Amino acid sequence: MKLTPTSYALLGLLAVDDWTTYELAQQTKRSLRFFFPRAERQLYAEAKRLTEAGLATTTIAYTGRRASTTYAITAEGRSELAAWLGTEPAPPVLEAEVVLRAFFADHGRVDDLLAALAAARDQAVDAQRELATLAGVWLAGDAPFPDRMSQGAITMRFVADFHELVERWATWAASEVSSWDDAQGRGWAGARATFAAIAERVEVQPGSRPE
């Protein structure tokens, strides 16, 4: 069986505790969805694959006639997880629909782009508020698995900084786009200034191009 990042995400959750399928879904909504979102049906299918591979076990309990399956990690699963944690991570993958819309904005209207940027900013602000609430739960000592506070903090910092970046970018972009006469942005002096600022961030050899 070839394991995927989703496989290791589930092994990581199972290394923390045993979970029913419902609890796995709830735990991913609480934590993983901020930086590694996956559909529930994908999680259920992956949990079954881990069991078939001997990396997890299942226990079925009944409440009346209703069956509930609980997954637990095996010793082999822990070894597999530990080995993966010692490998080099893949580069981050960015997927942001608002950036896609901005990239093709010249085929629409300025007002459409401004609306998309406003929505992205609001979403980023809402996410930061949600993260602030979760951080407050940690500080109050009410978060589950308090012994994992360090892991929670280091990952939440990344997510919080990301949404702050989206907020700042959307605010800046909206301010610039609001001066455009059309969605093509013709005559916008900020284009060259923006490229120049990006180029100055790292030392680039004259005439060189990215691979």
PDB file of N, CA and C in Angstrom, residues 44-134:
ATOM      1  N   TYR A  44     -12.875   8.582   5.668  1.00  0.00           N
ATOM      2  CA  TYR A  44     -13.422   7.264   5.990  1.00  0.00           C
ATOM      3  C   TYR A  44     -12.770   6.191   5.125  1.00  0.00           C
ATOM      4  N   ALA A  45     -12.621   6.477   3.836  1.00  0.00           N
ATOM      5  CA  ALA A  45     -12.008   5.509   2.933  1.00  0.00           C
ATOM      6  C   ALA A  45     -10.559   5.259   3.321  1.00  0.00           C
ATOM      7  N   GLU A  46      -9.857   6.318   3.722  1.00  0.00           N
ATOM      8  CA  GLU A  46      -8.451   6.177   4.088  1.00  0.00           C
ATOM      9  C   GLU A  46      -8.299   5.391   5.389  1.00  0.00           C
ATOM     10  N   ALA A  47      -9.209   5.607   6.324  1.00  0.00           N
ATOM     11  CA  ALA A  47      -9.156   4.868   7.583  1.00  0.00           C
ATOM     12  C   ALA A  47      -9.303   3.366   7.337  1.00  0.00           C
ATOM     13  N   LYS A  48     -10.175   3.006   6.413  1.00  0.00           N
ATOM     14  CA  LYS A  48     -10.345   1.588   6.069  1.00  0.00           C
ATOM     15  C   LYS A  48      -9.078   1.038   5.416  1.00  0.00           C
ATOM     16  N   ARG A  49      -8.441   1.844   4.578  1.00  0.00           N
ATOM     17  CA  ARG A  49      -7.200   1.398   3.923  1.00  0.00           C
ATOM     18  C   ARG A  49      -6.090   1.171   4.952  1.00  0.00           C
ATOM     19  N   LEU A  50      -6.017   2.029   5.954  1.00  0.00           N
ATOM     20  CA  LEU A  50      -5.002   1.863   6.987  1.00  0.00           C
ATOM     21  C   LEU A  50      -5.227   0.571   7.776  1.00  0.00           C
ATOM     22  N   THR A  51      -6.495   0.267   7.994  1.00  0.00           N
ATOM     23  CA  THR A  51      -6.824  -0.973   8.696  1.00  0.00           C
ATOM     24  C   THR A  51      -6.430  -2.188   7.866  1.00  0.00           C
ATOM     25  N   GLU A  52      -6.735  -2.143   6.598  1.00  0.00           N
ATOM     26  CA  GLU A  52      -6.386  -3.256   5.705  1.00  0.00           C
ATOM     27  C   GLU A  52      -4.881  -3.451   5.615  1.00  0.00           C
ATOM     28  N   ALA A  53      -4.122  -2.365   5.783  1.00  0.00           N
ATOM     29  CA  ALA A  53      -2.662  -2.444   5.702  1.00  0.00           C
ATOM     30  C   ALA A  53      -2.021  -2.814   7.032  1.00  0.00           C
ATOM     31  N   GLY A  54      -2.834  -2.979   8.075  1.00  0.00           N
ATOM     32  CA  GLY A  54      -2.295  -3.350   9.379  1.00  0.00           C
ATOM     33  C   GLY A  54      -1.725  -2.185  10.161  1.00  0.00           C
ATOM     34  N   LEU A  55      -1.992  -0.961   9.717  1.00  0.00           N
ATOM     35  CA  LEU A  55      -1.478   0.226  10.400  1.00  0.00           C
ATOM     36  C   LEU A  55      -2.472   0.754  11.433  1.00  0.00           C
ATOM     37  N   ALA A  56      -3.682   0.247  11.384  1.00  0.00           N
ATOM     38  CA  ALA A  56      -4.720   0.612  12.351  1.00  0.00           C
ATOM     39  C   ALA A  56      -5.606  -0.598  12.581  1.00  0.00           C
ATOM     40  N   THR A  57      -6.307  -0.585  13.694  1.00  0.00           N
ATOM     41  CA  THR A  57      -7.260  -1.645  14.001  1.00  0.00           C
ATOM     42  C   THR A  57      -8.633  -1.014  14.233  1.00  0.00           C
ATOM     43  N   THR A  58      -9.658  -1.821  14.147  1.00  0.00           N
ATOM     44  CA  THR A  58     -11.009  -1.325  14.383  1.00  0.00           C
ATOM     45  C   THR A  58     -11.702  -2.149  15.459  1.00  0.00           C
ATOM     46  N   THR A  59     -12.538  -1.468  16.209  1.00  0.00           N
ATOM     47  CA  THR A  59     -13.391  -2.115  17.205  1.00  0.00           C
ATOM     48  C   THR A  59     -14.810  -1.621  16.968  1.00  0.00           C
ATOM     49  N   ILE A  60     -15.746  -2.544  16.849  1.00  0.00           N
ATOM     50  CA  ILE A  60     -17.133  -2.183  16.589  1.00  0.00           C
ATOM     51  C   ILE A  60     -17.955  -2.357  17.866  1.00  0.00           C
ATOM     52  N   ALA A  61     -18.649  -1.286  18.245  1.00  0.00           N
ATOM     53  CA  ALA A  61     -19.523  -1.319  19.420  1.00  0.00           C
ATOM     54  C   ALA A  61     -20.933  -0.960  18.976  1.00  0.00           C
ATOM     55  N   TYR A  62     -21.907  -1.415  19.745  1.00  0.00           N
ATOM     56  CA  TYR A  62     -23.305  -1.172  19.382  1.00  0.00           C
ATOM     57  C   TYR A  62     -24.024  -0.382  20.477  1.00  0.00           C
ATOM     58  N   THR A  63     -24.789   0.581  20.038  1.00  0.00           N
ATOM     59  CA  THR A  63     -25.717   1.291  20.915  1.00  0.00           C
ATOM     60  C   THR A  63     -27.099   0.978  20.378  1.00  0.00           C
ATOM     61  N   GLY A  64     -27.731  -0.005  21.011  1.00  0.00           N
ATOM     62  CA  GLY A  64     -28.952  -0.547  20.431  1.00  0.00           C
ATOM     63  C   GLY A  64     -28.567  -1.299  19.164  1.00  0.00           C
ATOM     64  N   ARG A  65     -29.170  -0.931  18.045  1.00  0.00           N
ATOM     65  CA  ARG A  65     -28.819  -1.560  16.776  1.00  0.00           C
ATOM     66  C   ARG A  65     -27.806  -0.753  15.979  1.00  0.00           C
ATOM     67  N   ARG A  66     -27.436   0.386  16.526  1.00  0.00           N
ATOM     68  CA  ARG A  66     -26.532   1.273  15.794  1.00  0.00           C
ATOM     69  C   ARG A  66     -25.084   0.918  16.084  1.00  0.00           C
ATOM     70  N   ALA A  67     -24.329   0.632  15.014  1.00  0.00           N
ATOM     71  CA  ALA A  67     -22.926   0.246  15.156  1.00  0.00           C
ATOM     72  C   ALA A  67     -22.025   1.475  15.093  1.00  0.00           C
ATOM     73  N   SER A  68     -20.966   1.440  15.885  1.00  0.00           N
ATOM     74  CA  SER A  68     -19.981   2.515  15.893  1.00  0.00           C
ATOM     75  C   SER A  68     -18.592   1.899  15.792  1.00  0.00           C
ATOM     76  N   THR A  69     -17.798   2.363  14.812  1.00  0.00           N
ATOM     77  CA  THR A  69     -16.460   1.815  14.590  1.00  0.00           C
ATOM     78  C   THR A  69     -15.417   2.757  15.165  1.00  0.00           C
ATOM     79  N   THR A  70     -14.554   2.225  16.023  1.00  0.00           N
ATOM     80  CA  THR A  70     -13.468   3.000  16.612  1.00  0.00           C
ATOM     81  C   THR A  70     -12.148   2.528  16.027  1.00  0.00           C
ATOM     82  N   TYR A  71     -11.327   3.492  15.583  1.00  0.00           N
ATOM     83  CA  TYR A  71     -10.029   3.180  15.001  1.00  0.00           C
ATOM     84  C   TYR A  71      -8.920   3.461  16.011  1.00  0.00           C
ATOM     85  N   ALA A  72      -7.917   2.591  16.007  1.00  0.00           N
ATOM     86  CA  ALA A  72      -6.749   2.757  16.875  1.00  0.00           C
ATOM     87  C   ALA A  72      -5.487   2.454  16.060  1.00  0.00           C
ATOM     88  N   ILE A  73      -4.413   3.142  16.359  1.00  0.00           N
ATOM     89  CA  ILE A  73      -3.165   2.928  15.635  1.00  0.00           C
ATOM     90  C   ILE A  73      -2.463   1.687  16.173  1.00  0.00           C
ATOM     91  N   THR A  74      -1.762   0.969  15.308  1.00  0.00           N
ATOM     92  CA  THR A  74      -0.989  -0.199  15.717  1.00  0.00           C
ATOM     93  C   THR A  74       0.476   0.201  15.900  1.00  0.00           C
ATOM     94  N   ALA A  75       1.258  -0.726  16.435  1.00  0.00           N
ATOM     95  CA  ALA A  75       2.693  -0.462  16.600  1.00  0.00           C
ATOM     96  C   ALA A  75       3.342  -0.219  15.242  1.00  0.00           C
ATOM     97  N   GLU A  76       2.912  -0.966  14.244  1.00  0.00           N
ATOM     98  CA  GLU A  76       3.434  -0.769  12.893  1.00  0.00           C
ATOM     99  C   GLU A  76       3.039   0.611  12.363  1.00  0.00           C
ATOM    100  N   GLY A  77       1.820   1.037  12.706  1.00  0.00           N
ATOM    101  CA  GLY A  77       1.375   2.360  12.282  1.00  0.00           C
ATOM    102  C   GLY A  77       2.209   3.460  12.917  1.00  0.00           C
ATOM    103  N   ARG A  78       2.549   3.308  14.191  1.00  0.00           N
ATOM    104  CA  ARG A  78       3.390   4.301  14.865  1.00  0.00           C
ATOM    105  C   ARG A  78       4.780   4.349  14.241  1.00  0.00           C
ATOM    106  N   SER A  79       5.308   3.196  13.902  1.00  0.00           N
ATOM    107  CA  SER A  79       6.636   3.152  13.271  1.00  0.00           C
ATOM    108  C   SER A  79       6.604   3.828  11.907  1.00  0.00           C
ATOM    109  N   GLU A  80       5.533   3.584  11.164  1.00  0.00           N
ATOM    110  CA  GLU A  80       5.391   4.193   9.837  1.00  0.00           C
ATOM    111  C   GLU A  80       5.289   5.712   9.953  1.00  0.00           C
ATOM    112  N   LEU A  81       4.529   6.181  10.939  1.00  0.00           N
ATOM    113  CA  LEU A  81       4.377   7.616  11.158  1.00  0.00           C
ATOM    114  C   LEU A  81       5.707   8.250  11.551  1.00  0.00           C
ATOM    115  N   ALA A  82       6.432   7.599  12.438  1.00  0.00           N
ATOM    116  CA  ALA A  82       7.725   8.128  12.884  1.00  0.00           C
ATOM    117  C   ALA A  82       8.718   8.193  11.730  1.00  0.00           C
ATOM    118  N   ALA A  83       8.691   7.178  10.867  1.00  0.00           N
ATOM    119  CA  ALA A  83       9.602   7.169   9.716  1.00  0.00           C
ATOM    120  C   ALA A  83       9.267   8.311   8.763  1.00  0.00           C
ATOM    121  N   TRP A  84       7.985   8.552   8.540  1.00  0.00           N
ATOM    122  CA  TRP A  84       7.566   9.639   7.645  1.00  0.00           C
ATOM    123  C   TRP A  84       7.977  11.002   8.190  1.00  0.00           C
ATOM    124  N   LEU A  85       7.869  11.174   9.504  1.00  0.00           N
ATOM    125  CA  LEU A  85       8.237  12.449  10.125  1.00  0.00           C
ATOM    126  C   LEU A  85       9.722  12.755   9.967  1.00  0.00           C
ATOM    127  N   GLY A  86      10.511  11.730   9.660  1.00  0.00           N
ATOM    128  CA  GLY A  86      11.941  11.923   9.452  1.00  0.00           C
ATOM    129  C   GLY A  86      12.312  12.215   8.017  1.00  0.00           C
ATOM    130  N   THR A  87      11.333  12.286   7.117  1.00  0.00           N
ATOM    131  CA  THR A  87      11.603  12.562   5.708  1.00  0.00           C
ATOM    132  C   THR A  87      11.410  14.047   5.406  1.00  0.00           C
ATOM    133  N   GLU A  88      11.866  14.472   4.228  1.00  0.00           N
ATOM    134  CA  GLU A  88      11.720  15.870   3.825  1.00  0.00           C
ATOM    135  C   GLU A  88      10.292  16.138   3.354  1.00  0.00           C
ATOM    136  N   PRO A  89       9.668  17.212   3.846  1.00  0.00           N
ATOM    137  CA  PRO A  89       8.291  17.502   3.439  1.00  0.00           C
ATOM    138  C   PRO A  89       8.231  18.022   2.008  1.00  0.00           C
ATOM    139  N   ALA A  90       7.115  17.785   1.365  1.00  0.00           N
ATOM    140  CA  ALA A  90       6.889  18.352   0.037  1.00  0.00           C
ATOM    141  C   ALA A  90       6.702  19.860   0.167  1.00  0.00           C
ATOM    142  N   PRO A  91       6.999  20.621  -0.886  1.00  0.00           N
ATOM    143  CA  PRO A  91       6.791  22.075  -0.820  1.00  0.00           C
ATOM    144  C   PRO A  91       5.322  22.398  -0.585  1.00  0.00           C
ATOM    145  N   PRO A  92       5.032  23.491   0.106  1.00  0.00           N
ATOM    146  CA  PRO A  92       3.632  23.887   0.320  1.00  0.00           C
ATOM    147  C   PRO A  92       2.924  24.116  -1.009  1.00  0.00           C
ATOM    148  N   VAL A  93       1.648  23.790  -1.047  1.00  0.00           N
ATOM    149  CA  VAL A  93       0.829  23.996  -2.240  1.00  0.00           C
ATOM    150  C   VAL A  93      -0.221  25.048  -1.920  1.00  0.00           C
ATOM    151  N   LEU A  94      -0.244  26.113  -2.700  1.00  0.00           N
ATOM    152  CA  LEU A  94      -1.202  27.187  -2.466  1.00  0.00           C
ATOM    153  C   LEU A  94      -2.388  27.060  -3.408  1.00  0.00           C
ATOM    154  N   GLU A  95      -3.582  27.110  -2.856  1.00  0.00           N
ATOM    155  CA  GLU A  95      -4.799  27.123  -3.659  1.00  0.00           C
ATOM    156  C   GLU A  95      -5.696  28.228  -3.113  1.00  0.00           C
ATOM    157  N   ALA A  96      -5.842  29.303  -3.871  1.00  0.00           N
ATOM    158  CA  ALA A  96      -6.635  30.442  -3.430  1.00  0.00           C
ATOM    159  C   ALA A  96      -7.478  30.937  -4.597  1.00  0.00           C
ATOM    160  N   GLU A  97      -8.780  30.730  -4.525  1.00  0.00           N
ATOM    161  CA  GLU A  97      -9.646  31.094  -5.639  1.00  0.00           C
ATOM    162  C   GLU A  97      -9.619  32.589  -5.917  1.00  0.00           C
ATOM    163  N   VAL A  98      -9.487  33.401  -4.863  1.00  0.00           N
ATOM    164  CA  VAL A  98      -9.467  34.843  -5.091  1.00  0.00           C
ATOM    165  C   VAL A  98      -8.256  35.245  -5.919  1.00  0.00           C
ATOM    166  N   VAL A  99      -7.132  34.551  -5.757  1.00  0.00           N
ATOM    167  CA  VAL A  99      -5.942  34.840  -6.559  1.00  0.00           C
ATOM    168  C   VAL A  99      -6.176  34.404  -8.005  1.00  0.00           C
ATOM    169  N   LEU A 100      -6.863  33.282  -8.191  1.00  0.00           N
ATOM    170  CA  LEU A 100      -7.208  32.823  -9.535  1.00  0.00           C
ATOM    171  C   LEU A 100      -8.084  33.849 -10.240  1.00  0.00           C
ATOM    172  N   ARG A 101      -9.049  34.392  -9.504  1.00  0.00           N
ATOM    173  CA  ARG A 101      -9.934  35.400 -10.085  1.00  0.00           C
ATOM    174  C   ARG A 101      -9.159  36.675 -10.429  1.00  0.00           C
ATOM    175  N   ALA A 102      -8.225  37.038  -9.570  1.00  0.00           N
ATOM    176  CA  ALA A 102      -7.409  38.226  -9.846  1.00  0.00           C
ATOM    177  C   ALA A 102      -6.545  38.011 -11.091  1.00  0.00           C
ATOM    178  N   PHE A 103      -6.052  36.796 -11.275  1.00  0.00           N
ATOM    179  CA  PHE A 103      -5.185  36.484 -12.409  1.00  0.00           C
ATOM    180  C   PHE A 103      -5.924  36.622 -13.731  1.00  0.00           C
ATOM    181  N   PHE A 104      -7.214  36.299 -13.728  1.00  0.00           N
ATOM    182  CA  PHE A 104      -8.019  36.384 -14.952  1.00  0.00           C
ATOM    183  C   PHE A 104      -9.000  37.555 -14.922  1.00  0.00           C
ATOM    184  N   ALA A 105      -8.723  38.542 -14.083  1.00  0.00           N
ATOM    185  CA  ALA A 105      -9.651  39.658 -13.894  1.00  0.00           C
ATOM    186  C   ALA A 105      -9.873  40.475 -15.163  1.00  0.00           C
ATOM    187  N   ASP A 106      -8.909  40.441 -16.084  1.00  0.00           N
ATOM    188  CA  ASP A 106      -9.043  41.249 -17.305  1.00  0.00           C
ATOM    189  C   ASP A 106     -10.172  40.763 -18.205  1.00  0.00           C
ATOM    190  N   HIS A 107     -10.770  39.611 -17.894  1.00  0.00           N
ATOM    191  CA  HIS A 107     -11.897  39.103 -18.678  1.00  0.00           C
ATOM    192  C   HIS A 107     -13.240  39.404 -17.996  1.00  0.00           C
ATOM    193  N   GLY A 108     -13.186  40.158 -16.920  1.00  0.00           N
ATOM    194  CA  GLY A 108     -14.405  40.513 -16.213  1.00  0.00           C
ATOM    195  C   GLY A 108     -14.500  42.007 -16.001  1.00  0.00           C
ATOM    196  N   ARG A 109     -15.094  42.384 -14.873  1.00  0.00           N
ATOM    197  CA  ARG A 109     -15.279  43.800 -14.565  1.00  0.00           C
ATOM    198  C   ARG A 109     -14.484  44.172 -13.314  1.00  0.00           C
ATOM    199  N   VAL A 110     -14.118  45.445 -13.223  1.00  0.00           N
ATOM    200  CA  VAL A 110     -13.409  45.931 -12.047  1.00  0.00           C
ATOM    201  C   VAL A 110     -14.235  45.669 -10.791  1.00  0.00           C
ATOM    202  N   ASP A 111     -15.541  45.918 -10.872  1.00  0.00           N
ATOM    203  CA  ASP A 111     -16.405  45.721  -9.706  1.00  0.00           C
ATOM    204  C   ASP A 111     -16.416  44.264  -9.246  1.00  0.00           C
ATOM    205  N   ASP A 112     -16.311  43.330 -10.195  1.00  0.00           N
ATOM    206  CA  ASP A 112     -16.272  41.911  -9.833  1.00  0.00           C
ATOM    207  C   ASP A 112     -15.007  41.604  -9.035  1.00  0.00           C
ATOM    208  N   LEU A 113     -13.879  42.138  -9.492  1.00  0.00           N
ATOM    209  CA  LEU A 113     -12.621  41.905  -8.795  1.00  0.00           C
ATOM    210  C   LEU A 113     -12.645  42.544  -7.412  1.00  0.00           C
ATOM    211  N   LEU A 114     -13.155  43.750  -7.317  1.00  0.00           N
ATOM    212  CA  LEU A 114     -13.237  44.428  -6.021  1.00  0.00           C
ATOM    213  C   LEU A 114     -14.127  43.645  -5.052  1.00  0.00           C
ATOM    214  N   ALA A 115     -15.221  43.081  -5.569  1.00  0.00           N
ATOM    215  CA  ALA A 115     -16.115  42.283  -4.718  1.00  0.00           C
ATOM    216  C   ALA A 115     -15.411  41.025  -4.227  1.00  0.00           C
ATOM    217  N   ALA A 116     -14.639  40.388  -5.110  1.00  0.00           N
ATOM    218  CA  ALA A 116     -13.910  39.178  -4.726  1.00  0.00           C
ATOM    219  C   ALA A 116     -12.862  39.495  -3.665  1.00  0.00           C
ATOM    220  N   LEU A 117     -12.172  40.608  -3.823  1.00  0.00           N
ATOM    221  CA  LEU A 117     -11.156  41.010  -2.851  1.00  0.00           C
ATOM    222  C   LEU A 117     -11.784  41.342  -1.502  1.00  0.00           C
ATOM    223  N   ALA A 118     -12.937  42.003  -1.532  1.00  0.00           N
ATOM    224  CA  ALA A 118     -13.644  42.328  -0.287  1.00  0.00           C
ATOM    225  C   ALA A 118     -14.071  41.049   0.436  1.00  0.00           C
ATOM    226  N   ALA A 119     -14.565  40.081  -0.336  1.00  0.00           N
ATOM    227  CA  ALA A 119     -14.988  38.807   0.263  1.00  0.00           C
ATOM    228  C   ALA A 119     -13.791  38.078   0.873  1.00  0.00           C
ATOM    229  N   ALA A 120     -12.662  38.085   0.159  1.00  0.00           N
ATOM    230  CA  ALA A 120     -11.466  37.416   0.661  1.00  0.00           C
ATOM    231  C   ALA A 120     -10.979  38.067   1.952  1.00  0.00           C
ATOM    232  N   ARG A 121     -11.033  39.395   1.984  1.00  0.00           N
ATOM    233  CA  ARG A 121     -10.614  40.090   3.203  1.00  0.00           C
ATOM    234  C   ARG A 121     -11.528  39.716   4.371  1.00  0.00           C
ATOM    235  N   ASP A 122     -12.838  39.724   4.142  1.00  0.00           N
ATOM    236  CA  ASP A 122     -13.782  39.377   5.207  1.00  0.00           C
ATOM    237  C   ASP A 122     -13.572  37.946   5.693  1.00  0.00           C
ATOM    238  N   GLN A 123     -13.333  37.033   4.765  1.00  0.00           N
ATOM    239  CA  GLN A 123     -13.086  35.641   5.139  1.00  0.00           C
ATOM    240  C   GLN A 123     -11.826  35.513   5.988  1.00  0.00           C
ATOM    241  N   ALA A 124     -10.794  36.278   5.622  1.00  0.00           N
ATOM    242  CA  ALA A 124      -9.540  36.227   6.374  1.00  0.00           C
ATOM    243  C   ALA A 124      -9.718  36.791   7.778  1.00  0.00           C
ATOM    244  N   VAL A 125     -10.491  37.850   7.887  1.00  0.00           N
ATOM    245  CA  VAL A 125     -10.767  38.446   9.201  1.00  0.00           C
ATOM    246  C   VAL A 125     -11.557  37.466  10.062  1.00  0.00           C
ATOM    247  N   ASP A 126     -12.564  36.818   9.475  1.00  0.00           N
ATOM    248  CA  ASP A 126     -13.364  35.838  10.211  1.00  0.00           C
ATOM    249  C   ASP A 126     -12.495  34.682  10.694  1.00  0.00           C
ATOM    250  N   ALA A 127     -11.583  34.223   9.833  1.00  0.00           N
ATOM    251  CA  ALA A 127     -10.697  33.116  10.209  1.00  0.00           C
ATOM    252  C   ALA A 127      -9.801  33.516  11.374  1.00  0.00           C
ATOM    253  N   GLN A 128      -9.303  34.744  11.351  1.00  0.00           N
ATOM    254  CA  GLN A 128      -8.450  35.204  12.451  1.00  0.00           C
ATOM    255  C   GLN A 128      -9.221  35.300  13.757  1.00  0.00           C
ATOM    256  N   ARG A 129     -10.465  35.702  13.668  1.00  0.00           N
ATOM    257  CA  ARG A 129     -11.306  35.754  14.870  1.00  0.00           C
ATOM    258  C   ARG A 129     -11.534  34.355  15.435  1.00  0.00           C
ATOM    259  N   GLU A 130     -11.780  33.406  14.541  1.00  0.00           N
ATOM    260  CA  GLU A 130     -11.992  32.024  14.981  1.00  0.00           C
ATOM    261  C   GLU A 130     -10.731  31.470  15.635  1.00  0.00           C
ATOM    262  N   LEU A 131      -9.592  31.762  15.018  1.00  0.00           N
ATOM    263  CA  LEU A 131      -8.322  31.297  15.581  1.00  0.00           C
ATOM    264  C   LEU A 131      -8.049  31.954  16.932  1.00  0.00           C
ATOM    265  N   ALA A 132      -8.405  33.231  17.061  1.00  0.00           N
ATOM    266  CA  ALA A 132      -8.217  33.919  18.336  1.00  0.00           C
ATOM    267  C   ALA A 132      -9.057  33.272  19.430  1.00  0.00           C
ATOM    268  N   THR A 133     -10.279  32.863  19.070  1.00  0.00           N
ATOM    269  CA  THR A 133     -11.141  32.172  20.029  1.00  0.00           C
ATOM    270  C   THR A 133     -10.525  30.845  20.452  1.00  0.00           C
ATOM    271  N   LEU A 134     -10.011  30.093  19.474  1.00  0.00           N
ATOM    272  CA  LEU A 134      -9.371  28.817  19.784  1.00  0.00           C
ATOM    273  C   LEU A 134      -8.128  29.019  20.646  1.00  0.00           C
TER     274      LEU A 134
END
